[in-house]
């Protein structure tokens, strides 16, 4: 699914992809983070704000909620 998120370092809004089956978040930069792995999950929380918007549902969810699906 597509997601929209905001980077913490420059507050830019970007779009990425989230693979629910693998629980992998692919950022616009191309970096892939597996939210099932604690270190990747912590890194995601350092790089982007905790709340993201899923598209096309336009639903606001946290990174933790996203990883639970």
mmCIF file of C-alpha atoms in Angstrom:
data_model
loop_
_atom_site.group_PDB
_atom_site.id
_atom_site.type_symbol
_atom_site.label_atom_id
_atom_site.label_comp_id
_atom_site.label_asym_id
_atom_site.label_seq_id
_atom_site.Cartn_x
_atom_site.Cartn_y
_atom_site.Cartn_z
ATOM 1 C CA UNK A 1 0.000 0.000 0.000
ATOM 2 C CA UNK A 2 1.083 3.554 -0.541
ATOM 3 C CA UNK A 3 1.727 5.789 2.463
ATOM 4 C CA UNK A 4 2.479 9.457 2.946
ATOM 5 C CA UNK A 5 4.873 10.459 5.716
ATOM 6 C CA UNK A 6 6.839 13.470 6.936
ATOM 7 C CA UNK A 7 10.603 13.407 7.424
ATOM 8 C CA UNK A 8 11.798 14.705 10.771
ATOM 9 C CA UNK A 9 15.022 16.317 9.522
ATOM 10 C CA UNK A 10 13.457 18.681 6.977
ATOM 11 C CA UNK A 11 9.669 18.255 7.445
ATOM 12 C CA UNK A 12 9.257 17.277 3.794
ATOM 13 C CA UNK A 13 6.183 15.231 2.960
ATOM 14 C CA UNK A 14 6.999 12.164 0.884
ATOM 15 C CA UNK A 15 5.327 9.024 -0.385
ATOM 16 C CA UNK A 16 6.528 5.504 0.138
ATOM 17 C CA UNK A 17 5.293 1.933 -0.022
ATOM 18 C CA UNK A 18 4.438 -0.503 2.731
ATOM 19 C CA UNK A 19 4.364 -4.256 2.097
ATOM 20 C CA UNK A 20 1.941 -5.629 4.680
ATOM 21 C CA UNK A 21 2.944 -9.245 4.095
ATOM 22 C CA UNK A 22 6.648 -8.677 4.696
ATOM 23 C CA UNK A 23 6.124 -5.646 6.984
ATOM 24 C CA UNK A 24 8.675 -3.719 4.919
ATOM 25 C CA UNK A 25 8.495 0.054 4.611
ATOM 26 C CA UNK A 26 10.141 1.462 1.473
ATOM 27 C CA UNK A 27 10.902 5.156 1.782
ATOM 28 C CA UNK A 28 10.995 7.536 -1.184
ATOM 29 C CA UNK A 29 14.800 7.479 -0.935
ATOM 30 C CA UNK A 30 14.760 3.756 -1.724
ATOM 31 C CA UNK A 31 15.736 2.683 1.798
ATOM 32 C CA UNK A 32 13.830 -0.369 3.029
ATOM 33 C CA UNK A 33 13.025 -0.863 6.692
ATOM 34 C CA UNK A 34 11.512 -4.049 8.093
ATOM 35 C CA UNK A 35 9.190 -2.895 10.870
ATOM 36 C CA UNK A 36 9.192 -6.421 12.333
ATOM 37 C CA UNK A 37 12.852 -5.909 13.280
ATOM 38 C CA UNK A 38 13.332 -3.734 16.363
ATOM 39 C CA UNK A 39 16.374 -1.843 15.046
ATOM 40 C CA UNK A 40 14.637 -0.996 11.749
ATOM 41 C CA UNK A 41 11.498 0.058 13.613
ATOM 42 C CA UNK A 42 13.528 2.395 15.848
ATOM 43 C CA UNK A 43 15.299 3.836 12.812
ATOM 44 C CA UNK A 44 11.961 4.486 11.099
ATOM 45 C CA UNK A 45 10.817 6.395 14.183
ATOM 46 C CA UNK A 46 14.022 8.478 14.103
ATOM 47 C CA UNK A 47 13.679 9.285 10.389
ATOM 48 C CA UNK A 48 9.962 9.987 10.080
ATOM 49 C CA UNK A 49 7.194 11.251 12.312
ATOM 50 C CA UNK A 50 5.274 8.432 13.987
ATOM 51 C CA UNK A 51 1.995 9.082 12.186
ATOM 52 C CA UNK A 52 1.571 8.241 8.514
ATOM 53 C CA UNK A 53 -1.391 8.385 6.128
ATOM 54 C CA UNK A 54 -2.377 5.295 4.166
ATOM 55 C CA UNK A 55 -3.508 5.803 0.584
ATOM 56 C CA UNK A 56 -6.149 5.568 -0.881
ATOM 57 C CA UNK A 57 -7.983 5.135 2.458
ATOM 58 C CA UNK A 58 -6.593 8.438 3.800
ATOM 59 C CA UNK A 59 -6.400 6.802 7.222
ATOM 60 C CA UNK A 60 -4.015 8.213 9.840
ATOM 61 C CA UNK A 61 -2.066 5.421 11.586
ATOM 62 C CA UNK A 62 1.065 5.140 13.688
ATOM 63 C CA UNK A 63 4.108 3.143 12.624
ATOM 64 C CA UNK A 64 3.284 0.619 15.365
ATOM 65 C CA UNK A 65 -0.255 0.147 14.073
ATOM 66 C CA UNK A 66 1.055 -0.237 10.542
ATOM 67 C CA UNK A 67 3.445 -2.988 11.603
ATOM 68 C CA UNK A 68 0.696 -4.855 13.479
ATOM 69 C CA UNK A 69 -1.378 -5.505 10.342
#
